[in-house]
Amino acid sequence: MCGIVGYVGRSPAAPILIAGLRRLEYRGYDSAGLALQEGASIVTARAVGKVVRLADKVRLEWSEVRQAQCTAGIAHTRWATHGAPTEANAHPHMDASRRIALVHNGIIENYRVIRTKLEAKGHRFDSETDTEALSRLVGEFYRGDLRKAVIQALRQVEGAYGIAVISADEPGKIVVARKGSPLVIGVGDGECLVASDASALIAHTRRVIYLDDGDVAVVTADSVDITDLNDSPMDRDVAELGIEVGAVEKGGFEHFMLKEIFEQPESVRNALRGRLDVPNGTAVLSGLSSSARELVEMQRITMVGCGTSLHAGMVGDFAFEDVAEIPTEAQQAAEFRYRNPLVDGRDLVIGISQSGETADTLAAIREAKDKGAMVIGLVNVVGSTIARETGRGVYLHAGPEISVASTKAFTGQVAVLLLMALKLGRGRRLSRERGQFLAAEIGRLPELIERVLLQNDAIAKVAEGLVRHEHAFFLGRGPMYPVALEGALKLKEISYIHAEGYHAAELKHGPIALLTPGVPVVVLANRSPVTDKVLSNAEECKARGARIIAVITEGGAGAAVADDVICIPDCDPLVATVPMAVALQLLAYHVARLRGCGIDQPRNLAKSVTVE
Ligand code: G6P
């Protein structure tokens, strides 16, 4: 949610900042801007729309010679919270003297109070943003020491922030601070970068410092000094980044989403690597080994997450109850947090998050921790806040996911949840034989995904039948119910077709009224104990003239009722959730492509939502 990048060093800052913004664009893309230190002043450029608009503006307005003289600056790509995506609302925001510039991720909750006080002092605001209240407040406190002014301003602020600030009077210095929004500092050779996400840094350095909440850092070309808001020095380790530049590039694919869909045999293989113990019918999860005994004794498990991660948790819910025989529930993280959840020391709460930064998921695990529950994380981004705050858990090892619509994170999450269910199950009542069978089936996942990917062209053909519709339904039962929700989510977020995921049995309790001739209904009818029931539901839709797109098991039932058929390989019904999801990802992708949609950056969305 919004991207921040900053640079201080010896090279021209503008091209580095713009390249960094391009890498972060998936976090927000309503508008973008940058501010550079130029001699004893600050110059800014801002533009509505994608980073390319800002890049054009910078190229037209500032000559290369001029840019070469500016070797420090900050930049931002925005996902609007307060105020429409206009140039006036784009970051950076300045203080009243126009000698301090600030970029911000998060929300300043008491900004109206601050704004009213500043207006009473004569400030005239240029924007509708919460951020401008903060930039002006920093200016109010400024007496020649930017770090001190930032600390004084932040002491008055309620809410979440990751900020980067520069002053015309302190060249070669960026002050950054975080509370609730991630920030990472890249330590290079005679240069430093700051960013809200490590993918903006990897072209320059692999040595990074993750800031913690409450940290304030002064960053120059050769130094990083970190304190807390009380001025006490803080020691933070320098970590080595494990990702390669290629991992954040498209590598010949038309879109990141397609690349990430096709990466899934490998990303799921990485999620499973070294973790399956087929002979003993169990899984080896080193991140949980210290608490293995406690885990199997839990009375109840709650999965918390948002969006696609919530859907993965809902699949996990089925797997945990079926395989581990522990009462399990998946809850939307914001709901969990605000409903006074009934958890205590006998509960396990699993925070599921690709980014590890989603505000509601983070708040939910904090609430669970406060109530004494055991909390673990299921996270993709190494070093992210949820990973660090849970302290124990399992990484997905899916690599960077750039497309806003999540794909490989979902399949990685489901794969790991299946491993967890297996491990817990074997610590309880699951027989070695069923454990061995499931372990072997889970081990087939990369191959099962590959077989779905081989049908890419056939699925693209099926997609042609959906392109001209404005409504669609996805129906599933059992563990395929959350996959139906996920399939509908994929379609709506990237193709803008209104798609509803429904429990197949629930359709006739209302939504069936919406079926008119030709409306596409995607029916998830793989081999399972409820295949016949699902197919009966498909018949009910067909009888109302719907166009049935059935995703069935190769050689299995279901083709007769369908106008279009997509096949997934035969496998255990829990394991089948993964190849099923891959088929639906491809379907959504091709529909969106045929409709000419942006795909990697759908309107109004952001990759990581760090506000409530
Ligand atoms: C945003 C993204 C979704 C994602 C959700 C949860 O809404 O657009 O794709 O599923 O956040 O993100 P997380 O990083 O916690 O999995």
XYZ file of C-alpha atoms and ligand atoms in Angstrom:
628
model
C 0.000 0.000 0.000
C 1.883 3.002 -1.300
C 5.547 2.623 -2.076
C 8.419 4.639 -0.658
C 11.913 4.810 -2.043
C 14.780 7.087 -1.093
C 18.360 7.401 -2.273
C 21.430 9.135 -0.937
C 24.824 8.595 -2.515
C 27.007 9.795 -5.360
C 24.909 8.895 -8.401
C 22.034 10.937 -9.861
C 19.090 10.151 -7.595
C 16.163 10.657 -10.005
C 16.709 7.616 -12.276
C 17.348 5.402 -9.244
C 14.205 6.661 -7.534
C 12.091 6.132 -10.646
C 13.483 2.624 -11.175
C 12.708 1.894 -7.524
C 9.174 3.251 -7.898
C 8.611 0.998 -10.890
C 9.505 -1.991 -8.726
C 7.128 -0.770 -6.025
C 4.333 0.260 -8.334
C 2.393 -2.886 -7.492
C 1.897 -1.415 -4.013
C -0.138 1.557 -5.303
C -0.448 3.375 -8.565
C -2.893 6.247 -8.318
C -0.188 8.891 -8.540
C 3.524 9.261 -7.966
C 6.051 11.915 -7.070
C 9.601 12.625 -6.038
C 11.626 15.312 -4.284
C 15.323 15.938 -4.808
C 17.859 17.966 -2.904
C 19.236 20.438 -5.437
C 21.931 22.683 -4.010
C 20.307 24.531 -1.139
C 16.732 23.878 -2.173
C 14.269 21.078 -2.827
C 12.662 20.454 -6.187
C 9.644 18.211 -6.660
C 7.716 16.556 -9.474
C 4.371 14.824 -9.144
C 1.993 13.211 -11.607
C -1.374 11.485 -11.558
C -1.420 7.894 -12.758
C 1.367 5.412 -13.151
C 5.073 5.928 -12.588
C 5.669 6.271 -16.327
C 3.796 9.600 -16.222
C 6.152 10.843 -13.530
C 9.172 9.576 -15.469
C 8.022 11.499 -18.576
C 7.552 14.636 -16.550
C 10.993 14.419 -14.955
C 12.594 13.827 -18.360
C 10.853 16.823 -19.910
C 11.354 19.229 -17.027
C 14.840 18.442 -15.787
C 17.864 18.109 -18.074
C 20.289 15.251 -17.479
C 22.934 17.748 -16.384
C 20.569 19.127 -13.801
C 19.576 15.655 -12.621
C 23.239 14.644 -12.309
C 23.730 17.258 -9.616
C 20.998 15.845 -7.402
C 22.298 12.827 -5.541
C 19.719 12.549 -2.759
C 15.962 12.353 -2.833
C 12.762 10.590 -1.855
C 9.881 9.266 -3.952
C 6.453 7.749 -3.561
C 3.791 5.850 -5.453
C 0.374 6.312 -3.930
C -2.745 4.288 -3.122
C -5.186 6.994 -2.072
C -6.620 6.915 1.429
C -7.387 10.576 2.231
C -8.154 12.680 -0.817
C -8.653 11.731 -4.456
C -5.726 10.706 -6.640
C -4.846 14.200 -7.864
C -1.503 15.876 -8.348
C -2.123 18.109 -5.313
C -2.663 15.036 -3.140
C 0.331 13.126 -4.527
C 3.405 12.874 -2.317
C 5.921 14.320 -1.497
C 4.266 16.928 0.706
C 6.127 19.998 1.852
C 6.215 22.049 5.027
C 5.189 25.739 5.025
C 8.731 26.936 4.220
C 8.866 24.485 1.282
C 12.298 23.417 2.528
C 11.210 20.060 3.936
C 9.657 17.265 1.865
C 8.045 14.113 3.207
C 6.609 10.881 1.801
C 4.350 8.680 3.893
C 2.704 5.265 3.915
C -0.075 4.580 6.395
C -2.704 6.804 7.968
C -2.322 9.669 10.435
C -5.516 9.148 12.392
C -5.501 12.446 14.298
C -4.632 14.513 11.246
C -7.788 16.646 11.519
C -6.793 17.797 14.989
C -3.266 18.596 13.807
C -4.577 20.305 10.695
C -7.038 22.469 12.634
C -4.295 23.562 15.046
C -1.942 24.399 12.188
C -4.658 26.279 10.290
C -5.275 28.352 13.414
C -1.587 29.263 13.250
C -1.979 30.466 9.681
C -1.099 27.362 7.626
C -2.919 27.077 4.289
C -3.005 23.455 3.159
C -2.347 22.530 -0.458
C -3.921 19.059 -0.307
C -6.658 17.005 1.342
C -4.192 14.455 2.692
C -3.398 13.378 6.220
C 0.273 13.411 5.200
C 0.476 17.145 4.667
C -0.471 17.676 8.315
C 2.636 15.690 9.235
C 5.002 17.448 6.813
C 3.839 20.836 8.091
C 4.173 19.681 11.692
C 7.785 18.640 11.065
C 8.406 22.124 9.632
C 6.891 23.693 12.745
C 9.406 21.889 14.937
C 12.389 22.389 12.654
C 15.292 24.252 14.284
C 18.166 23.037 12.117
C 17.995 19.335 13.109
C 15.663 17.286 10.925
C 15.844 14.150 13.056
C 14.763 16.049 16.166
C 11.939 17.770 14.316
C 10.694 14.437 12.972
C 10.755 12.878 16.441
C 8.863 15.826 17.956
C 6.245 15.661 15.228
C 5.844 11.893 15.498
C 5.270 12.164 19.238
C 2.083 14.063 18.404
C 0.872 11.614 15.816
C -1.601 8.767 16.220
C -1.887 6.137 13.517
C 0.441 4.224 11.267
C 3.366 5.500 9.309
C 6.443 4.704 7.336
C 8.012 8.031 6.364
C 11.064 9.423 4.595
C 11.928 13.103 4.989
C 14.533 15.433 3.511
C 15.451 19.043 4.256
C 17.035 21.598 1.937
C 19.220 22.636 4.866
C 20.698 19.189 5.493
C 21.985 17.891 2.172
C 22.939 14.242 1.879
C 20.604 13.136 4.653
C 17.293 11.268 4.740
C 15.402 10.762 7.980
C 13.108 7.735 8.048
C 10.776 6.372 10.710
C 8.237 3.605 10.989
C 5.284 2.528 13.051
C 2.979 0.001 11.465
C 4.238 0.427 7.875
C 7.333 -1.440 6.754
C 10.630 0.249 5.935
C 13.921 -1.271 4.987
C 17.301 0.404 4.507
C 19.683 -0.887 1.841
C 23.336 -0.393 2.743
C 25.515 -0.026 -0.349
C 29.042 1.055 -1.076
C 29.043 4.850 -0.650
C 25.278 4.927 -1.051
C 22.188 3.988 0.903
C 18.607 3.442 -0.151
C 15.417 3.295 1.821
C 12.259 1.566 0.672
C 8.977 0.183 1.821
C 9.827 -3.120 0.182
C 13.178 -4.797 -0.457
C 12.400 -5.371 -4.141
C 13.230 -1.686 -4.766
C 16.751 -2.197 -3.393
C 18.039 -5.403 -4.881
C 19.472 -3.831 -8.013
C 21.847 -1.893 -5.710
C 22.641 -3.934 -2.656
C 21.799 -7.140 -0.847
C 22.675 -5.806 2.626
C 19.578 -4.563 4.395
C 18.428 -3.318 7.773
C 14.749 -3.871 8.639
C 13.436 -1.121 10.867
C 11.158 -1.995 13.773
C 8.135 -0.033 14.911
C 9.259 3.052 16.813
C 12.634 3.302 15.010
C 13.905 6.582 13.592
C 16.984 6.446 11.347
C 19.272 9.071 9.892
C 20.582 7.746 6.605
C 23.531 9.241 4.704
C 25.674 7.823 1.884
C 28.009 6.214 4.419
C 26.073 5.808 7.640
C 22.848 4.655 9.256
C 22.098 5.817 12.820
C 19.005 4.421 14.472
C 17.292 5.606 17.654
C 13.845 5.235 19.133
C 11.423 8.098 19.677
C 13.063 8.742 23.073
C 16.454 9.275 21.456
C 17.946 6.030 22.760
C 20.268 4.366 20.230
C 18.907 1.130 18.741
C 21.010 -1.724 17.418
C 19.651 -3.391 14.297
C 21.327 -6.235 12.443
C 22.349 -6.039 8.815
C 20.684 -8.948 6.997
C 21.500 -10.466 3.615
C 18.674 -10.444 1.055
C 17.917 -13.860 -0.387
C 16.144 -12.757 -3.583
C 17.618 -12.277 -7.050
C 16.915 -9.376 -9.408
C 15.379 -11.820 -11.915
C 12.760 -12.742 -9.351
C 11.212 -9.281 -9.604
C 11.304 -9.068 -13.410
C 8.840 -10.447 -15.948
C 11.325 -12.788 -17.621
C 9.641 -12.871 -21.042
C 6.051 -13.199 -19.811
C 3.486 -10.616 -20.851
C 2.439 -10.052 -17.253
C 3.787 -10.777 -13.801
C 0.569 -12.644 -13.097
C 1.175 -15.124 -15.903
C 4.800 -15.523 -14.869
C 3.743 -16.224 -11.310
C 1.065 -18.698 -12.402
C 3.706 -20.575 -14.375
C 6.168 -20.435 -11.481
C 3.864 -22.508 -9.318
C 5.351 -25.964 -9.928
C 8.617 -24.473 -8.682
C 7.196 -22.292 -5.894
C 5.174 -25.185 -4.481
C 8.226 -27.448 -4.825
C 10.120 -24.865 -2.762
C 7.348 -24.794 -0.165
C 7.544 -28.588 0.151
C 11.316 -28.988 -0.111
C 12.724 -30.967 2.813
C 9.378 -30.900 4.577
C 7.696 -34.125 3.466
C 8.415 -37.383 5.238
C 6.481 -39.886 3.130
C 7.670 -43.094 4.888
C 6.382 -41.814 8.219
C 3.374 -40.142 6.625
C 4.185 -36.790 8.174
C 5.816 -33.414 7.613
C 8.961 -31.832 9.025
C 8.419 -28.156 9.822
C 11.499 -26.854 11.587
C 9.870 -23.505 12.422
C 7.394 -25.366 14.609
C 9.598 -28.120 16.013
C 10.211 -26.403 19.359
C 6.480 -26.291 19.989
C 5.478 -29.614 18.407
C 4.018 -31.090 21.621
C 2.070 -27.959 22.545
C 0.693 -27.764 19.010
C -0.914 -31.176 18.983
C -2.545 -30.455 22.331
C -4.362 -27.353 21.123
C -8.101 -27.428 21.665
C -8.903 -25.227 18.688
C -7.257 -23.513 15.734
C -8.214 -20.205 14.199
C -6.758 -19.043 10.918
C -6.789 -15.300 10.357
C -6.120 -13.538 7.087
C -7.572 -11.266 4.415
C -8.423 -11.672 0.747
C -6.701 -14.585 -0.927
C -4.915 -15.517 2.293
C -8.288 -15.859 4.007
C -9.414 -18.227 1.254
C -6.279 -20.320 1.804
C -7.143 -20.392 5.507
C -10.637 -21.619 4.664
C -9.132 -24.521 2.714
C -6.864 -25.112 5.716
C -9.952 -25.203 7.918
C -11.214 -28.274 6.005
C -7.787 -29.918 6.017
C -7.209 -29.415 9.737
C -10.595 -30.764 10.747
C -10.410 -33.699 8.369
C -6.767 -34.694 8.780
C -5.808 -33.416 12.226
C -9.265 -33.659 13.806
C -8.913 -30.338 15.589
C -11.876 -27.925 15.580
C -10.742 -25.199 13.202
C -12.170 -22.003 11.875
C -10.920 -19.425 9.381
C -11.820 -15.838 10.218
C -11.481 -12.576 8.389
C -8.717 -10.870 10.336
C -10.484 -7.540 10.920
C -13.574 -9.355 12.157
C -11.519 -11.487 14.518
C -9.803 -8.467 15.924
C -12.915 -6.459 16.716
C -15.244 -9.187 17.930
C -13.455 -9.799 21.218
C -12.270 -13.239 20.099
C -12.743 -16.076 22.557
C -9.215 -17.425 22.560
C -6.851 -18.321 25.370
C -3.756 -20.396 26.050
C -5.384 -23.530 24.621
C -5.869 -21.932 21.211
C -3.574 -21.796 18.244
C -3.970 -18.788 15.956
C -2.318 -18.938 12.539
C -1.736 -15.585 10.825
C -1.726 -16.142 7.064
C -0.275 -13.403 4.895
C 1.704 -13.239 1.672
C 3.222 -9.842 2.469
C 3.421 -10.264 6.224
C 2.350 -6.632 6.499
C -1.454 -6.593 6.186
C -2.674 -4.273 8.947
C -5.759 -6.272 9.907
C -3.892 -9.583 10.033
C -1.124 -8.043 12.102
C -3.648 -6.547 14.526
C -5.451 -9.896 14.772
C -2.319 -11.785 15.771
C -1.455 -9.083 18.297
C -4.926 -9.430 19.802
C -4.545 -13.224 19.928
C -1.145 -12.887 21.586
C -2.513 -10.463 24.168
C -5.160 -13.031 25.038
C -2.503 -15.670 25.618
C -3.095 -17.759 22.490
C -0.202 -19.453 20.783
C 0.428 -17.591 17.546
C 2.301 -18.710 14.457
C 2.797 -17.083 11.081
C 2.363 -18.478 7.598
C 4.101 -15.814 5.593
C 5.874 -15.393 2.264
C 7.987 -12.249 2.697
C 11.029 -13.084 4.786
C 11.700 -10.553 7.556
C 8.216 -9.029 7.294
C 6.471 -7.692 10.367
C 4.152 -10.662 10.897
C 7.070 -13.072 10.473
C 9.074 -11.193 13.066
C 6.237 -10.641 15.520
C 5.064 -14.226 15.524
C 8.657 -15.396 15.916
C 7.699 -18.916 14.859
C 5.950 -20.242 11.847
C 6.521 -21.438 8.345
C 7.729 -19.485 5.345
C 6.226 -20.203 1.916
C 9.463 -19.696 -0.035
C 7.354 -18.670 -3.053
C 9.702 -15.810 -3.991
C 8.513 -12.244 -4.647
C 4.906 -11.990 -5.800
C 4.530 -8.803 -7.825
C 1.136 -9.188 -9.481
C -1.501 -7.620 -7.272
C -3.762 -10.622 -7.817
C -2.214 -13.310 -5.658
C -1.545 -16.699 -7.270
C 1.576 -18.530 -6.186
C 1.175 -17.325 -2.621
C -2.252 -19.001 -2.480
C -1.027 -22.363 -3.716
C 2.005 -22.132 -1.415
C -0.238 -21.362 1.536
C -2.521 -24.292 0.800
C 0.464 -26.616 0.332
C 1.946 -25.569 3.671
C -1.410 -25.807 5.448
C -1.730 -29.359 4.139
C 1.721 -30.099 5.565
C 0.717 -28.628 8.905
C -2.500 -30.635 8.965
C -0.484 -33.756 8.270
C 2.008 -33.016 11.001
C -0.659 -32.240 13.590
C -2.722 -35.209 12.450
C 0.153 -37.623 12.954
C 0.677 -36.221 16.451
C -2.978 -37.073 17.140
C -5.082 -39.786 15.576
C -4.082 -39.892 11.908
C -2.957 -43.386 10.909
C 0.445 -43.920 9.347
C -1.256 -45.375 6.252
C -3.486 -42.366 5.593
C -0.561 -40.109 6.465
C 1.621 -41.878 3.911
C -1.086 -41.631 1.280
C -1.623 -37.909 1.893
C 2.098 -37.163 2.049
C 2.558 -38.871 -1.313
C -0.382 -36.965 -2.784
C 0.967 -33.634 -1.476
C 4.342 -34.559 -2.993
C 2.628 -34.803 -6.400
C 1.552 -31.161 -6.299
C 4.270 -29.724 -8.586
C 3.476 -32.370 -11.224
C -0.301 -31.843 -10.836
C 0.158 -28.099 -11.382
C 2.329 -28.735 -14.438
C -0.436 -30.809 -15.959
C -2.918 -27.970 -15.526
C -0.471 -25.490 -17.048
C -0.242 -27.709 -20.134
C -3.882 -26.822 -20.761
C -3.172 -23.110 -20.938
C -4.306 -22.824 -24.565
C -7.465 -24.837 -23.978
C -8.354 -22.682 -20.970
C -7.727 -19.542 -23.054
C -10.340 -20.877 -25.490
C -12.850 -21.430 -22.684
C -12.149 -17.859 -21.536
C -13.516 -16.551 -24.852
C -16.981 -17.622 -23.699
C -16.836 -15.354 -20.643
C -15.407 -12.207 -22.153
C -18.651 -10.474 -23.069
C -20.478 -11.182 -19.816
C -20.750 -8.829 -16.868
C -21.742 -11.438 -14.257
C -20.488 -14.907 -13.412
C -20.870 -17.489 -10.657
C -18.398 -19.952 -9.199
C -19.832 -22.936 -7.320
C -18.065 -25.375 -5.029
C -18.620 -27.574 -2.010
C -16.376 -28.740 0.820
C -12.770 -27.597 0.356
C -13.726 -26.433 -3.142
C -16.074 -23.831 -1.673
C -13.207 -21.476 -0.689
C -11.561 -22.252 -4.039
C -14.784 -21.080 -5.724
C -14.523 -17.866 -3.684
C -10.923 -17.503 -4.779
C -11.773 -18.172 -8.437
C -14.478 -15.504 -8.309
C -12.117 -13.089 -6.575
C -9.466 -13.613 -9.273
C -11.980 -12.980 -12.037
C -13.524 -9.873 -10.511
C -10.271 -8.222 -9.481
C -8.504 -8.467 -12.814
C -11.299 -8.591 -15.422
C -13.871 -6.384 -13.613
C -16.583 -8.949 -14.299
C -18.905 -9.157 -11.333
C -18.242 -12.672 -10.081
C -19.780 -14.387 -7.080
C -18.376 -17.428 -5.365
C -21.111 -19.514 -3.773
C -21.503 -22.738 -1.939
C -23.098 -24.880 -4.646
C -26.014 -25.822 -2.380
C -26.682 -22.214 -1.402
C -27.353 -20.895 -4.895
C -30.956 -21.957 -4.887
C -31.612 -19.982 -1.714
C -31.627 -16.685 -3.541
C -28.855 -16.069 -6.052
C -30.413 -18.428 -8.590
C -32.858 -15.567 -9.245
C -29.999 -13.830 -11.036
C -29.496 -16.584 -13.582
C -30.537 -15.520 -17.046
C -29.804 -17.425 -20.260
C -26.100 -17.525 -21.008
C -24.792 -16.394 -17.620
C -21.517 -18.283 -17.031
C -21.486 -20.604 -14.030
C -18.124 -22.173 -13.253
C -18.748 -25.439 -11.428
C -15.930 -27.017 -9.410
C -16.843 -30.670 -9.847
C -13.691 -32.708 -9.280
C -13.842 -36.256 -7.964
C -14.910 -36.095 -4.330
C -17.568 -37.541 -2.031
C -19.906 -34.736 -3.170
C -19.344 -34.748 -6.947
C -22.896 -35.919 -7.649
C -24.353 -33.199 -5.461
C -22.313 -30.523 -7.210
C -23.375 -31.819 -10.598
C -27.020 -31.721 -9.520
C -26.527 -28.076 -8.620
C -24.994 -27.541 -12.056
C -28.112 -29.136 -13.623
C -30.296 -26.674 -11.699
C -28.363 -23.810 -13.261
C -28.399 -25.372 -16.696
C -32.196 -25.735 -16.469
C -32.308 -21.925 -16.130
C -30.262 -21.435 -19.266
C -26.872 -20.813 -17.610
C -23.695 -21.597 -19.518
C -21.906 -24.279 -17.491
C -18.121 -24.315 -17.362
C -17.267 -27.455 -15.432
C -13.846 -28.110 -13.960
C -13.803 -31.866 -13.556
C -11.358 -34.677 -12.903
C -9.774 -36.191 -16.017
C -11.948 -39.144 -16.994
C -14.472 -38.262 -14.293
C -18.141 -37.341 -14.390
C -19.472 -33.912 -15.291
C -18.809 -33.425 -18.998
C -22.430 -34.154 -19.900
C -23.864 -31.148 -18.110
C -21.140 -28.769 -19.292
C -20.919 -26.351 -22.216
C -17.179 -26.131 -21.621
C -14.945 -28.514 -19.732
C -11.595 -27.962 -18.071
C -9.871 -31.020 -16.607
C -7.615 -31.356 -13.618
C -5.637 -34.527 -12.882
C -7.098 -37.108 -10.524
C -5.871 -36.705 -6.946
C -7.032 -36.579 -3.341
C -9.912 -34.070 -2.980
C -8.014 -31.895 -0.466
C -4.892 -31.845 -2.621
C -7.059 -31.096 -5.672
C -7.726 -27.601 -4.303
C -4.324 -26.559 -5.663
C -4.627 -27.692 -9.314
C -8.239 -26.446 -9.258
C -7.056 -23.001 -8.140
C -4.425 -22.947 -10.892
C -7.061 -23.713 -13.545
C -9.217 -20.839 -12.251
C -6.235 -18.469 -12.171
C -5.577 -19.186 -15.851
C -9.246 -18.737 -16.675
C -9.366 -15.327 -14.967
C -6.079 -14.312 -16.544
C -7.219 -15.066 -20.081
C -10.597 -13.392 -19.626
C -8.847 -10.243 -18.361
C -6.313 -10.368 -21.201
C -9.057 -10.726 -23.807
C -10.888 -7.789 -22.252
C -7.702 -5.702 -22.487
C -7.410 -5.134 -18.723
C -4.251 -3.956 -16.938
C -3.975 -7.337 -15.099
C -0.902 -6.721 -12.915
C -2.266 -3.508 -11.450
C -6.054 -3.623 -11.352
C -7.862 -0.387 -10.647
C -8.343 0.666 -7.006
C -6.307 -2.217 -5.571
C -2.958 -2.465 -3.876
C -0.725 -5.424 -3.226
C -0.251 -4.911 0.434
C -2.903 -3.215 2.525
C -1.222 -1.664 5.530
C -4.227 0.365 6.667
C -7.315 -0.942 8.452
C -4.603 -7.213 -0.710
C -4.186 -7.921 -1.987
C -4.721 -9.340 -1.987
C -4.279 -10.082 -0.752
C -4.683 -9.333 0.521
C -4.033 -9.944 1.755
O -5.958 -6.977 -0.719
O -4.644 -7.206 -3.108
O -4.255 -10.013 -3.139
O -4.831 -11.358 -0.743
O -4.239 -7.979 0.448
O -2.644 -9.767 1.661
P -1.561 -10.619 2.413
O -0.255 -10.009 2.015
O -1.840 -10.459 3.878
O -1.698 -12.016 1.980
